[in-house]
Coordinates of C-alpha atoms in Angstrom, one line a residue:
M1 CA 111.8 82.1 121.2
I2 CA 112.6 85.7 121.9
E3 CA 112.5 88.5 119.3
I4 CA 113.2 92.2 119.9
T5 CA 112.4 94.8 117.3
L6 CA 113.6 98.4 117.2
L7 CA 114.3 98.8 120.9
K8 CA 115.1 102.3 122.0
K9 CA 116.1 103.3 125.5
D10 CA 117.5 106.5 127.0
Y11 CA 118.4 107.7 130.4
G12 CA 117.6 111.4 130.8
G13 CA 118.0 112.1 127.1
T14 CA 121.2 110.0 126.7
V15 CA 120.3 107.3 124.2
V16 CA 121.7 103.9 125.2
L17 CA 119.9 101.7 122.8
D18 CA 118.5 102.8 119.4
G19 CA 117.0 100.6 116.8
V20 CA 118.1 97.3 118.3
S21 CA 116.6 94.2 116.7
A22 CA 117.5 90.6 117.2
R23 CA 116.1 87.1 117.4
F24 CA 117.2 84.5 120.0
G25 CA 116.4 80.8 119.3
L26 CA 116.9 77.5 121.0
N27 CA 120.4 76.2 121.6
E28 CA 122.1 79.4 120.7
K29 CA 124.9 80.8 122.8
I30 CA 125.3 84.6 122.4
G31 CA 127.7 87.0 123.8
L32 CA 127.3 90.7 124.1
I33 CA 130.5 92.7 123.9
G34 CA 130.9 96.4 124.3
R35 CA 132.3 99.2 126.3
N36 CA 131.0 100.1 129.7
G37 CA 127.8 102.1 129.3
A38 CA 127.0 100.7 125.9
G39 CA 123.7 99.3 127.1
K40 CA 124.5 95.6 127.6
T41 CA 122.9 95.3 131.0
T42 CA 120.0 97.5 129.9
L43 CA 119.3 95.2 127.0
L44 CA 119.4 92.2 129.4
R45 CA 117.0 93.9 131.8
I46 CA 114.6 94.6 129.0
L47 CA 114.8 90.9 127.8
T48 CA 114.1 89.7 131.4
G49 CA 111.1 92.0 131.9
E50 CA 112.8 94.0 134.7
D51 CA 112.8 97.2 132.6
H52 CA 109.6 98.3 131.0
D53 CA 110.5 101.9 130.2
F54 CA 111.6 101.6 126.5
S55 CA 110.1 101.8 123.1
G56 CA 110.1 98.9 120.6
K57 CA 108.8 95.4 120.9
V58 CA 109.8 92.3 122.9
V59 CA 108.1 89.1 122.0
R60 CA 108.7 85.9 124.0
S61 CA 107.3 82.5 123.0
G62 CA 104.6 81.4 125.4
G63 CA 105.7 79.3 128.4
I64 CA 109.4 79.9 128.1
R65 CA 111.4 80.0 131.4
L66 CA 114.0 82.7 131.5
E67 CA 116.6 83.1 134.3
Y68 CA 118.9 86.0 134.9
V69 CA 122.1 86.0 136.9
P70 CA 122.9 89.7 137.6
Q71 CA 126.4 91.2 137.9
S72 CA 126.3 91.4 141.6
F73 CA 124.9 89.2 144.3
P74 CA 121.8 90.6 145.9
D75 CA 121.4 91.2 149.6
F76 CA 120.0 88.0 151.1
E77 CA 119.6 86.8 154.7
G78 CA 119.5 83.0 155.0
T79 CA 121.4 79.9 154.1
A80 CA 122.8 78.9 150.7
L81 CA 119.9 76.4 150.3
D82 CA 117.4 79.0 151.3
Y83 CA 118.8 81.3 148.6
I84 CA 118.4 78.7 145.8
V85 CA 114.8 77.8 146.7
A86 CA 113.6 81.3 147.7
P87 CA 111.6 81.8 144.5
Y88 CA 109.8 78.5 145.1
R89 CA 109.0 79.3 148.7
A90 CA 107.7 82.7 147.7
T91 CA 105.4 81.0 145.1
R92 CA 104.2 78.5 147.7
D93 CA 103.3 81.4 150.0
A94 CA 101.5 83.3 147.2
L95 CA 99.5 80.1 146.4
R96 CA 98.5 79.8 150.0
E97 CA 97.4 83.4 150.1
L98 CA 95.3 82.9 147.0
E99 CA 93.8 79.8 148.5
D100 CA 92.8 81.8 151.6
A101 CA 91.4 84.5 149.3
M102 CA 89.2 81.9 147.6
E103 CA 87.4 81.2 150.8
T104 CA 86.0 84.8 151.0
A105 CA 86.0 86.1 147.4
T106 CA 82.8 86.1 145.4
G107 CA 81.8 87.0 141.8
N108 CA 84.3 88.8 139.7
E109 CA 86.9 88.9 142.5
L110 CA 86.7 85.1 142.9
E111 CA 87.2 84.8 139.1
K112 CA 90.3 87.0 139.3
V113 CA 91.7 85.0 142.2
L114 CA 91.0 81.7 140.5
A115 CA 92.7 82.9 137.3
R116 CA 95.8 84.1 139.1
Y117 CA 95.9 80.9 141.1
G118 CA 95.7 78.8 137.9
Q119 CA 98.4 80.8 136.2
L120 CA 100.7 80.7 139.2
R121 CA 100.1 77.0 139.9
S122 CA 100.8 76.1 136.2
E123 CA 104.1 78.0 136.4
Y124 CA 105.0 76.3 139.7
D125 CA 104.2 72.9 138.4
A126 CA 106.1 73.5 135.1
S127 CA 109.2 74.3 137.1
D128 CA 108.8 71.2 139.4
G129 CA 108.4 73.4 142.4
D130 CA 107.7 70.5 144.7
T131 CA 111.2 69.0 144.1
A132 CA 113.0 72.4 144.4
E133 CA 114.8 71.5 147.7
E134 CA 116.0 68.2 146.4
R135 CA 117.3 69.7 143.1
A136 CA 118.9 72.5 145.0
E137 CA 120.9 70.1 147.2
K138 CA 122.1 68.3 144.0
Y139 CA 123.2 71.6 142.5
L140 CA 125.0 72.6 145.7
E141 CA 127.0 69.3 145.3
T142 CA 127.6 69.9 141.6
I143 CA 129.0 73.4 142.2
G144 CA 131.2 72.3 145.0
L145 CA 129.2 73.7 147.9
A146 CA 127.6 70.4 149.2
D147 CA 128.9 71.1 152.7
R148 CA 127.8 74.7 152.6
G149 CA 124.1 74.4 152.1
D150 CA 123.4 75.3 155.8
V151 CA 125.9 78.1 155.8
D152 CA 124.7 81.7 156.0
V153 CA 125.0 83.3 152.6
T154 CA 126.7 86.4 154.1
S155 CA 129.7 84.2 155.2
L156 CA 130.3 82.9 151.6
S157 CA 133.1 84.2 149.5
G158 CA 132.4 86.3 146.4
G159 CA 133.2 83.3 144.1
E160 CA 130.9 81.0 146.2
K161 CA 128.1 83.6 145.9
N162 CA 128.6 83.7 142.1
V163 CA 128.3 80.0 141.6
L164 CA 125.3 80.0 144.1
A165 CA 123.5 82.5 141.9
L166 CA 124.2 80.3 138.9
A167 CA 122.8 77.3 140.8
R168 CA 119.7 79.2 141.7
A169 CA 119.1 80.0 138.0
L170 CA 119.8 76.5 136.9
V171 CA 117.5 74.8 139.4
S172 CA 114.4 75.9 137.4
H173 CA 115.7 74.3 134.2
P174 CA 115.4 77.6 132.2
D175 CA 115.0 77.7 128.4
F176 CA 117.1 80.9 128.4
L177 CA 119.9 81.5 130.9
I178 CA 121.2 85.1 130.9
L179 CA 124.5 85.8 132.6
D180 CA 125.4 89.4 133.1
E181 CA 129.2 89.6 133.2
P182 CA 129.9 86.1 134.5
G183 CA 133.2 85.4 136.1
N184 CA 135.8 83.2 134.5
H185 CA 135.1 80.4 137.0
L186 CA 131.5 80.0 135.8

């Protein structure tokens, strides 16, 4: 489902990855082990598409859903439930903006807007975007934060934030779940 071939990445002349090739398939559980600075997070960022400054090739099977739980919890203002469903709300906003753009666009511009709308709508539907809040509430219960959904994220403990990040990733039913230095409690 994901294949990498001869990846090479350097930071200011310091080579971090060189000639890395691998294939990741369904139902595999893979751990990356190495010293600090060995390139584990760099490789994960390349796999997720966050880093495009490398040489080599990354091929993902069409339509796969990939979620990434980073080492540290990002800055976020809002409730625990808001955090979990934020990507869905952002997609809904983007779809509304594209719908508005369809009203005034013509010709090639309209074709581009329609194509983007179709792609985004397909991704949203494939991830059951309309039921995101319902699923998020179930995940909050599963991870032991059922009574914390309305609590501001900034007031959660570090451990609670870690499991919240995991819940956010799981709510989309990813084909690949990438955990960058998960804690023992996960």
